[in-house]
mmCIF file of C-alpha atoms in Angstrom:
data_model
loop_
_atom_site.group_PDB
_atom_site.id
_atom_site.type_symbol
_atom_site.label_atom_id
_atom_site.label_comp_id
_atom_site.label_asym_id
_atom_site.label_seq_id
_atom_site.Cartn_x
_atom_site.Cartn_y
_atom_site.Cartn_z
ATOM 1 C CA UNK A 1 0.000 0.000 0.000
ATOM 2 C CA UNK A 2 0.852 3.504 -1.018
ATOM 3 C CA UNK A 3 1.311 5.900 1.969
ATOM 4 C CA UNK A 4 -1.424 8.523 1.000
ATOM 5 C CA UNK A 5 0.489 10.769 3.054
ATOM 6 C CA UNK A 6 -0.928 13.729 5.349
ATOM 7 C CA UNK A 7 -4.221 15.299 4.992
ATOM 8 C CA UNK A 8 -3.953 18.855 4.304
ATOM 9 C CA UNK A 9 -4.305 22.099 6.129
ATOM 10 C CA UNK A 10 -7.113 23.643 6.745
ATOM 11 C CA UNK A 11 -6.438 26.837 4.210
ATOM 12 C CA UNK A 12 -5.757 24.452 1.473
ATOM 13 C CA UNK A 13 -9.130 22.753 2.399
ATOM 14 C CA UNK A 14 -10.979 25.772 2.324
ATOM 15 C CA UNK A 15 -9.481 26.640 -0.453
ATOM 16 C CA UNK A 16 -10.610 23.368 -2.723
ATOM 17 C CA UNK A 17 -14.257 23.751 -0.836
ATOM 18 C CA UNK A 18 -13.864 27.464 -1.999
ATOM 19 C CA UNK A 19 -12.780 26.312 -6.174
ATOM 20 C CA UNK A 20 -15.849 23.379 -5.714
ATOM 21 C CA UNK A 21 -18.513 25.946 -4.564
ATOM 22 C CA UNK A 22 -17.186 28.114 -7.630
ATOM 23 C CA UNK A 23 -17.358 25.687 -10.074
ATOM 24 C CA UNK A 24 -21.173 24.310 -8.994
ATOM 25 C CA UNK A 25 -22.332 28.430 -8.564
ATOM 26 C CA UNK A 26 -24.633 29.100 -11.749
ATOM 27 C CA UNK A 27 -23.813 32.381 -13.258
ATOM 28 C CA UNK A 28 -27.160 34.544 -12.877
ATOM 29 C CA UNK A 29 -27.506 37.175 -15.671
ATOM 30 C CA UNK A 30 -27.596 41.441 -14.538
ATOM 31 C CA UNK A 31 -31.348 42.653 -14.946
ATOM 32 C CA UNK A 32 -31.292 46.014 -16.150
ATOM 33 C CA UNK A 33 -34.156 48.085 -15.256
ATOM 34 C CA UNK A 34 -35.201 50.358 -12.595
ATOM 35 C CA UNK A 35 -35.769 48.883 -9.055
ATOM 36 C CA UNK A 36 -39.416 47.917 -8.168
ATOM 37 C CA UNK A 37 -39.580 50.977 -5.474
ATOM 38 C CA UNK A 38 -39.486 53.203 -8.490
ATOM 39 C CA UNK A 39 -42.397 51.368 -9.470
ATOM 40 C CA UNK A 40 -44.486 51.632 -7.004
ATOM 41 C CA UNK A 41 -46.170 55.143 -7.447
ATOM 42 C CA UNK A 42 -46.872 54.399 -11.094
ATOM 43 C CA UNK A 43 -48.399 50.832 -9.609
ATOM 44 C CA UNK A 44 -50.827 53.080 -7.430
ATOM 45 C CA UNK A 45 -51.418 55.408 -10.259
ATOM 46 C CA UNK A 46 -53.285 52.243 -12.567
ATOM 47 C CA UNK A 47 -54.900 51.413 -9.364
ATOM 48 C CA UNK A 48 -56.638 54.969 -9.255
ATOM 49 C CA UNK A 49 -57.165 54.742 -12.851
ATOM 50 C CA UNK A 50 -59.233 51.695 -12.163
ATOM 51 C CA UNK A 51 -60.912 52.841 -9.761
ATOM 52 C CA UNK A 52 -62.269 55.772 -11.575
ATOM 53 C CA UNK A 53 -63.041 53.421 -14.395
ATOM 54 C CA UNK A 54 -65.067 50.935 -12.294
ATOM 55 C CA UNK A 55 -66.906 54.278 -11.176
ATOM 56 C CA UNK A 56 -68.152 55.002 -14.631
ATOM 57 C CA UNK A 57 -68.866 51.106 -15.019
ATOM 58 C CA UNK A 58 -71.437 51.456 -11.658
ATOM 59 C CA UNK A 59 -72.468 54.226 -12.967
ATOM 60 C CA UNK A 60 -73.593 52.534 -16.177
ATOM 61 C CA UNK A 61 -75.325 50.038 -14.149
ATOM 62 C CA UNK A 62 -77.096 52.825 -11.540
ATOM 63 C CA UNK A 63 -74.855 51.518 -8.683
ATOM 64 C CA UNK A 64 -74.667 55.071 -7.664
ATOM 65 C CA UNK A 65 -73.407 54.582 -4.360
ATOM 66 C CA UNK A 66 -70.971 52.435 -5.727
ATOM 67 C CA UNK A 67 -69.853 54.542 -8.311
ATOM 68 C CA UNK A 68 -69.352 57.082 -5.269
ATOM 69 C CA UNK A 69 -67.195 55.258 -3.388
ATOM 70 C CA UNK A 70 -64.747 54.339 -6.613
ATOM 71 C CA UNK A 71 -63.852 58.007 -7.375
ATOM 72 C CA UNK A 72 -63.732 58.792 -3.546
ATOM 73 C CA UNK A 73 -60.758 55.967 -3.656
ATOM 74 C CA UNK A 74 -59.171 57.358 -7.277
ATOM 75 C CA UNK A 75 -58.843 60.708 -4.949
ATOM 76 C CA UNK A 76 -57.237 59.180 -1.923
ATOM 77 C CA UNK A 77 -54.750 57.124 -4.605
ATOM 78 C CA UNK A 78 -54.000 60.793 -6.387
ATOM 79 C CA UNK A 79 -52.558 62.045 -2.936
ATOM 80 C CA UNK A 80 -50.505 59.330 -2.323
ATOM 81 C CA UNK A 81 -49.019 58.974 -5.194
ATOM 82 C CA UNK A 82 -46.853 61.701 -5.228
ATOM 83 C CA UNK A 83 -45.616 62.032 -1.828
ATOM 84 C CA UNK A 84 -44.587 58.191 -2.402
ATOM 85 C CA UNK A 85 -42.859 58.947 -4.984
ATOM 86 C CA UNK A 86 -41.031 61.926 -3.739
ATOM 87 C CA UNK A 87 -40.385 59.594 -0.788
ATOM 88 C CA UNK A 88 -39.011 56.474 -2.287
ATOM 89 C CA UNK A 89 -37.082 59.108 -5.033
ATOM 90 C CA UNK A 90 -38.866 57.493 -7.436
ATOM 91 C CA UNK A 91 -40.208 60.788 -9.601
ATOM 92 C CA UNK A 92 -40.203 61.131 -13.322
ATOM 93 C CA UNK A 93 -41.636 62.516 -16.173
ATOM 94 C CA UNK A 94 -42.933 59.385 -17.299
ATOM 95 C CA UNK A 95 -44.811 59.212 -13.843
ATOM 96 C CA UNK A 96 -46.106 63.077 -14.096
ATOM 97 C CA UNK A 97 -47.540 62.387 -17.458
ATOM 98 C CA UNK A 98 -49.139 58.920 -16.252
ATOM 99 C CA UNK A 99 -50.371 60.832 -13.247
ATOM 100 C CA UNK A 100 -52.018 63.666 -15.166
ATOM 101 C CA UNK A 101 -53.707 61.278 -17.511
ATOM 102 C CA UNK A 102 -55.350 58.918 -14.504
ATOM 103 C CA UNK A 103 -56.060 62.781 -13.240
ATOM 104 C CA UNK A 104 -58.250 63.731 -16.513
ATOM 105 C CA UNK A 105 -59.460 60.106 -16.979
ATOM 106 C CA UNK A 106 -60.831 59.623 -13.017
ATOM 107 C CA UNK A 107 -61.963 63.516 -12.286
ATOM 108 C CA UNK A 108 -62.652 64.940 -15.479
ATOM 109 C CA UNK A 109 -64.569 62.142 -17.653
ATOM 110 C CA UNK A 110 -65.967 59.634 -14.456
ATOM 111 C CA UNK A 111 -68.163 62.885 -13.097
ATOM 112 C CA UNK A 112 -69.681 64.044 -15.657
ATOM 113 C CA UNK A 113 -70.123 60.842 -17.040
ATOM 114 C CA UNK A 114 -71.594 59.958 -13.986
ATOM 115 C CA UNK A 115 -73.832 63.197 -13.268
ATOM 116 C CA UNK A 116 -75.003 62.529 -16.861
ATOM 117 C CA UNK A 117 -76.907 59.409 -15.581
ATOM 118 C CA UNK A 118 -77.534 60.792 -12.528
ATOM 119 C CA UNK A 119 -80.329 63.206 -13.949
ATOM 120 C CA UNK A 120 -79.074 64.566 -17.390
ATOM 121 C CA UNK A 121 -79.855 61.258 -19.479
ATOM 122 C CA UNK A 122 -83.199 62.362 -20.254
ATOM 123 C CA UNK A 123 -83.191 66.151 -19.957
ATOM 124 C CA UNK A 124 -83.178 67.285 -23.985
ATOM 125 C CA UNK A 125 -80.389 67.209 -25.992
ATOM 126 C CA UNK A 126 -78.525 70.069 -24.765
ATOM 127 C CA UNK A 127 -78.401 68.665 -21.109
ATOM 128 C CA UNK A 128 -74.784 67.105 -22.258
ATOM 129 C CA UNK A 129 -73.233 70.542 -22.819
ATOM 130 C CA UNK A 130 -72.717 71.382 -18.931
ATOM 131 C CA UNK A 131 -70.623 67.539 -18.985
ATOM 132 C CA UNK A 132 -68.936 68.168 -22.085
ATOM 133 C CA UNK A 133 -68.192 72.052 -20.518
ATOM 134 C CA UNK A 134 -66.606 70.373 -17.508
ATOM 135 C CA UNK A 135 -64.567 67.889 -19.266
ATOM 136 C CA UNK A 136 -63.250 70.290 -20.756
ATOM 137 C CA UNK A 137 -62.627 72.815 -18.384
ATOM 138 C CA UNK A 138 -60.314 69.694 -16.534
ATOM 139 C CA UNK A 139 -58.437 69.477 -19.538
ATOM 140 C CA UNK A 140 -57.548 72.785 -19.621
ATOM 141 C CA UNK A 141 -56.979 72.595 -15.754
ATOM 142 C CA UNK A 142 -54.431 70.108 -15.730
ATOM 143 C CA UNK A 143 -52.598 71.391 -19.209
ATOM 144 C CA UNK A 144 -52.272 75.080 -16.940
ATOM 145 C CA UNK A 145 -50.981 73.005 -13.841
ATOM 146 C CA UNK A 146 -48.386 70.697 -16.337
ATOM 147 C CA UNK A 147 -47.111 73.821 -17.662
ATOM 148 C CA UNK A 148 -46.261 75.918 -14.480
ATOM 149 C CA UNK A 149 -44.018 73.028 -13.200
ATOM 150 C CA UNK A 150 -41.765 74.749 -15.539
ATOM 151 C CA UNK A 151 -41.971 78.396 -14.732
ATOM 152 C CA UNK A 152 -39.178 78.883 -12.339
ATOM 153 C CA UNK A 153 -40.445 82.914 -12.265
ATOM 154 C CA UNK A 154 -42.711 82.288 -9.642
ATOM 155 C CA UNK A 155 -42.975 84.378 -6.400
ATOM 156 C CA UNK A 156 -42.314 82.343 -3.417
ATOM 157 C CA UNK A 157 -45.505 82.861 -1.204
ATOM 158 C CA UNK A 158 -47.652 81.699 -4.084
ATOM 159 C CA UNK A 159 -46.074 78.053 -3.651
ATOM 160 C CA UNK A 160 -48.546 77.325 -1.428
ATOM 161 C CA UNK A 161 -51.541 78.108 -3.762
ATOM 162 C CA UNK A 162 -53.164 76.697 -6.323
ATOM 163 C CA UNK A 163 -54.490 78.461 -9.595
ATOM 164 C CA UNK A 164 -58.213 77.387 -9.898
ATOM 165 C CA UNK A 165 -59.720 74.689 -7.770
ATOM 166 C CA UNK A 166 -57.597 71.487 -8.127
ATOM 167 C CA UNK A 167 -59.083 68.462 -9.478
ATOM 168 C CA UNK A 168 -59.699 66.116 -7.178
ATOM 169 C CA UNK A 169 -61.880 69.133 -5.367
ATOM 170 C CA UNK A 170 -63.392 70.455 -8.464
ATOM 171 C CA UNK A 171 -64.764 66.314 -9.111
ATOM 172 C CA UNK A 172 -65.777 66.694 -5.426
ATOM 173 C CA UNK A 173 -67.699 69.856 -5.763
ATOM 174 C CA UNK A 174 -69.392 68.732 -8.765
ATOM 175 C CA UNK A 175 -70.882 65.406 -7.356
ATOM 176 C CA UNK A 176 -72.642 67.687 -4.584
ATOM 177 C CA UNK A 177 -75.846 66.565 -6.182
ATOM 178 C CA UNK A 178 -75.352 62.850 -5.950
ATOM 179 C CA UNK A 179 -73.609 63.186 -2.246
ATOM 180 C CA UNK A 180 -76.800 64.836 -1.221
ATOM 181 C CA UNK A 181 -79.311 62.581 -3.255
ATOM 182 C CA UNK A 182 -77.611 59.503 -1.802
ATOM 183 C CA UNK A 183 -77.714 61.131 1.573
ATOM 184 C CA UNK A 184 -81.405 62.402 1.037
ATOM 185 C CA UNK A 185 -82.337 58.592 0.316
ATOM 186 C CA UNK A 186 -80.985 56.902 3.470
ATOM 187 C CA UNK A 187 -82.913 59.319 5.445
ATOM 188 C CA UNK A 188 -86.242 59.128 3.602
ATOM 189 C CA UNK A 189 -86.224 62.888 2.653
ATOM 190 C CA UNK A 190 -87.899 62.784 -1.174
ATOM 191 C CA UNK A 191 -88.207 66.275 -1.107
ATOM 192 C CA UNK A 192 -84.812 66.335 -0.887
ATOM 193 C CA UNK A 193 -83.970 63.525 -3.313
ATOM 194 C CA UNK A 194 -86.127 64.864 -6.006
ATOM 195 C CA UNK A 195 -84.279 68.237 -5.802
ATOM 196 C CA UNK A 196 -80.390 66.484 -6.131
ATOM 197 C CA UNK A 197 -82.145 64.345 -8.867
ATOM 198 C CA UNK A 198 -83.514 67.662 -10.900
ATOM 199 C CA UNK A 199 -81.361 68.320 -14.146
ATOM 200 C CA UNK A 200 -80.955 71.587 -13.290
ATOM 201 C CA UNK A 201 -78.781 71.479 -9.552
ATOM 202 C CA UNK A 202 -76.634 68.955 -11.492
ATOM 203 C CA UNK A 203 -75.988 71.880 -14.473
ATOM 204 C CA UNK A 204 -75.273 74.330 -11.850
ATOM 205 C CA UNK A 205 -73.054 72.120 -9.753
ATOM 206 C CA UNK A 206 -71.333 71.361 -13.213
ATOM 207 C CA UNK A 207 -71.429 75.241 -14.411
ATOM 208 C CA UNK A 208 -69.768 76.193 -11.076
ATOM 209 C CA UNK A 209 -67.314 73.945 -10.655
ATOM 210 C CA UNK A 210 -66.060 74.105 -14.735
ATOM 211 C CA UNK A 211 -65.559 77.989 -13.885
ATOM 212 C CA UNK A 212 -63.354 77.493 -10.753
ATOM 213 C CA UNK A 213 -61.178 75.068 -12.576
ATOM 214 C CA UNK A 214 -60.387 77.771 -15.305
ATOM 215 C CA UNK A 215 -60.704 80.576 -12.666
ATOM 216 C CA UNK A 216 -56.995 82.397 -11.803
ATOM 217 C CA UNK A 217 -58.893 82.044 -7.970
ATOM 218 C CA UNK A 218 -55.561 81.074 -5.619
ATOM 219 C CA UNK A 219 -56.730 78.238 -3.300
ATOM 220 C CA UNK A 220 -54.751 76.612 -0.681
ATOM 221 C CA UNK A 221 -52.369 73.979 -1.092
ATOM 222 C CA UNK A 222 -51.708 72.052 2.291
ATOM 223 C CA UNK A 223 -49.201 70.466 1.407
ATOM 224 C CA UNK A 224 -47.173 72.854 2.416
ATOM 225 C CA UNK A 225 -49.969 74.512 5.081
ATOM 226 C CA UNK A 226 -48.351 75.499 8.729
ATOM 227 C CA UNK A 227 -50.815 75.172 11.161
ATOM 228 C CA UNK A 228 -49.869 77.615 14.457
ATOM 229 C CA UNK A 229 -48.755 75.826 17.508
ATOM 230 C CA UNK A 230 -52.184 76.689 18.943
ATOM 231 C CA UNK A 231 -54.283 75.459 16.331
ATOM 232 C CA UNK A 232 -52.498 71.742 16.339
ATOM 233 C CA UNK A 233 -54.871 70.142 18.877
ATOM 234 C CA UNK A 234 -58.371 71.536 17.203
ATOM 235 C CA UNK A 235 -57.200 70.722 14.086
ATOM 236 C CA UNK A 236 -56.601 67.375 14.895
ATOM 237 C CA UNK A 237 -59.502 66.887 17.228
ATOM 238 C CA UNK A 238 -61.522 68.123 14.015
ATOM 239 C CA UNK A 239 -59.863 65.702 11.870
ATOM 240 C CA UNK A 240 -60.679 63.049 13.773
ATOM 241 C CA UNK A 241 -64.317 64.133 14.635
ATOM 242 C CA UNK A 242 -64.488 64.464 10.911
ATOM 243 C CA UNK A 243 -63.049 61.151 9.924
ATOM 244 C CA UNK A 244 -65.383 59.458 12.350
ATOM 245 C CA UNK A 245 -68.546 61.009 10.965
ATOM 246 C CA UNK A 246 -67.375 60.165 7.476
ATOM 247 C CA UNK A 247 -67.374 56.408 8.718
ATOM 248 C CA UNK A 248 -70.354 56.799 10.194
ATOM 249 C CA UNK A 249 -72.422 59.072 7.579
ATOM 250 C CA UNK A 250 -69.830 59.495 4.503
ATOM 251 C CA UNK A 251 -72.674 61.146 2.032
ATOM 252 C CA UNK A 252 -73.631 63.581 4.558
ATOM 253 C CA UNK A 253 -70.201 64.121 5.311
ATOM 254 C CA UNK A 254 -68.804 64.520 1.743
ATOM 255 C CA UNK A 255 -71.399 67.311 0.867
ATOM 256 C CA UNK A 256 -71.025 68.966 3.783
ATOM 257 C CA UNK A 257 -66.814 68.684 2.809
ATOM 258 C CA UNK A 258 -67.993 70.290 -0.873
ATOM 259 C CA UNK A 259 -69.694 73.379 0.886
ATOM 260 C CA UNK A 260 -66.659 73.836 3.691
ATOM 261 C CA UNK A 261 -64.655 73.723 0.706
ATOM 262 C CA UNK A 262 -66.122 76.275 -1.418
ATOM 263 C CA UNK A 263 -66.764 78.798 2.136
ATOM 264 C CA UNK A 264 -62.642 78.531 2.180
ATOM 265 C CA UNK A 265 -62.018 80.328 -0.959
ATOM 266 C CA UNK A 266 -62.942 83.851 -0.216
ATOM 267 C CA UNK A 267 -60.958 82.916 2.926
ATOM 268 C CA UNK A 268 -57.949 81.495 0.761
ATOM 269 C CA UNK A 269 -57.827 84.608 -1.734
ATOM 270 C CA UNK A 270 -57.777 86.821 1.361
ATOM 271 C CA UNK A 271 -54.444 84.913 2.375
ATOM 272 C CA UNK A 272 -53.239 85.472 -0.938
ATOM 273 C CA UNK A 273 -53.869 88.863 -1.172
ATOM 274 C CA UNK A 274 -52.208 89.430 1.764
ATOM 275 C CA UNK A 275 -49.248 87.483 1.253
ATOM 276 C CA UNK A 276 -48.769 89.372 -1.702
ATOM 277 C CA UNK A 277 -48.807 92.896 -0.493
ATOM 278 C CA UNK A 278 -46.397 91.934 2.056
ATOM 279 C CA UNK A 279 -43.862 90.841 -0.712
ATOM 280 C CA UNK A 280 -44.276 93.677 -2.631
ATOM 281 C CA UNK A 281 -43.761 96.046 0.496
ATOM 282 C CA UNK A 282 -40.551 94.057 1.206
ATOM 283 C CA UNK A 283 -39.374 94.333 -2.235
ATOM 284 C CA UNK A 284 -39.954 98.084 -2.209
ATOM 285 C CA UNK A 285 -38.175 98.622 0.986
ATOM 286 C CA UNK A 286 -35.420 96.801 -0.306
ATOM 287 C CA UNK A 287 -35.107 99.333 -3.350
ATOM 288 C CA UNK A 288 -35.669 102.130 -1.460
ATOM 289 C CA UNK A 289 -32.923 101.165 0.183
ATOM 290 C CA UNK A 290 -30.561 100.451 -2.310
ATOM 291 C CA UNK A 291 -31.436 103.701 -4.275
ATOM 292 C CA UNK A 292 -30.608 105.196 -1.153
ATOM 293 C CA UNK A 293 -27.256 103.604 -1.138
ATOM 294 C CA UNK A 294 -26.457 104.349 -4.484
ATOM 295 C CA UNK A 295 -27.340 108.346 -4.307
ATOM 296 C CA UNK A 296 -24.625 108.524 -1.223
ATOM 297 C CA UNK A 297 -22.186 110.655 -2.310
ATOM 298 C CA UNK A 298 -18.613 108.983 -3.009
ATOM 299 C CA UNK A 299 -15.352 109.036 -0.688
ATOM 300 C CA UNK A 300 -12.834 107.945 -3.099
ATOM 301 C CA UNK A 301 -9.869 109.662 -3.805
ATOM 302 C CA UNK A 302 -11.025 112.446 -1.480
ATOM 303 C CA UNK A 303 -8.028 114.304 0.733
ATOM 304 C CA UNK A 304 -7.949 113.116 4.229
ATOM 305 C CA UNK A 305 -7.673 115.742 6.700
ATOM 306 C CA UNK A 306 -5.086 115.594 9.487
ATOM 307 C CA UNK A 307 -6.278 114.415 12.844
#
């Protein structure tokens, strides 16, 4: 017998186990493509898409309630998109122009679409104008908003404002007249119902609401809304009061949001108005003071005198 002579060291061991698990490792190929939390805000975009199409689809089928409830969850899903994005760093244009499509798709077609069968079906054939108005209106909306994301000229304090009622709100505002019908029918009121069902409170809800899309009315943007130290607690006693009510009674609770909503504005313009005189006081100061500067009368080259 051959001496097999002695085993080896441990490095050379894990060294051969190291070459074995090398030579058994399957190669995996590089996927190219962006990571899948750059994915996710477009992901909830198509959800609110669908949900605003599965509003007009209950609205085809007089699930109003239903059809409700759908854009109601197309809004939520356009508020969170965005800040997920900007959280997860996962903007781009691709996403803004996605965004603004689900935007004209869920609250510019879905509620006038929806208002249509509401009480406008069989009103004569110019009861489609106010939709086809509004529809419009959100187009032209959204194409204003697109288009300012560009204009780095604006003043600072109007960051916090929107021109014209955003869209989410404006598709709020407008559906007063099913909010309140649906309301008006789980408390038994048929005066009531017959009045949110008349073709005319659903032309004047759409009239309105067209008019304050297009409008150059500044309305507050919370996103980026400071609330005073001693407001915190009301505001978020409110919230909650609110939130609990909307569980609770959430047609009552959205109309009564669409007529808070449209008090604010006087309230928001007001803001902006003074906002604005404040930053055009500032700026004058400022060049009154640096025409004052310049008019001082120049030192150089001037003798000294002795001391």
């Amino acid at each position: 017998m051959t001496d097999p002579g002695p085993p080896p060291s441990k490095p050379k061991r894990r060294r051969i186990r190291r070459r074995l698990r090398r030579i058994g490792r399957v190669r995996r190929p590089r996927v190219r493509g962006p990571s899948f939390n750059r994915l996710i805000p477009n992901i909830l975009t198509m959800l609110g898409l669908c949900a605003g199409l599965s509003g007009m689809r209950f609205a085809l089928e007089q699930h109003f309630s239903q059809a409700a409830a759908a854009l109601l969850i197309a809004a939520c899903i356009d508020g969170l998109d965005g800040r997920i994005a900007r959280l997860l760093h996962g903007t781009s244009r691709f996403g803004a122009e996605f965004d603004s499509l689900s935007d004209f798709v869920c609250f510019g077609v879905a509620p006038s679409f929806l208002l249509f069968l509401w009480s406008l079906e069989h009103a004569g054939r110019y009861a489609f104008v106010p939709c086809v108005m509004f529809t419009v209106c959100m187009a032209l909306r959204l194409a204003r908003f697109n288009a300012s994301l560009d204009d780095e000229d604006k003043p600072e304090y109007s960051h916090s404002f929107f021109t014209g009622v955003p869209a989410p709100a404006g598709a709020g505002v407008a559906l007063f007249p099913v909010f309140l019908g649906l309301e008006a029918r789980k408390l038994g009121l048929p005066g009531l119902e017959a009045f949110a069902h008349h073709p005319l409170t659903s032309v004047i809800a759409l009239v309105i609401t067209a008019g304050l899309l297009v409008s150059t009315l500044p309305v507050w943007s919370f996103k980026n809304f400071k609330v005073p130290a001693i407001y915190v607690l009301p505001v978020m006693l409110s919230t909650g009061a609110y939130a609990a009510v909307l569980v609770a009674d959430p047609w009552g609770a959205l109309a009564a949001a669409g007529i808070i909503y449209l008090a604010m504005l006087p309230f928001s313009r007001r803001s902006f108005q003074r906002l604005k005189h404040a930053a055009e006081a500032m700026s004058e100061t400022v060049e009154d003071d640096t025409d004052d500067t310049n008019h001082l009368p120049s030192t150089a080259g001037a003798p000294q005198e002795a001391p």
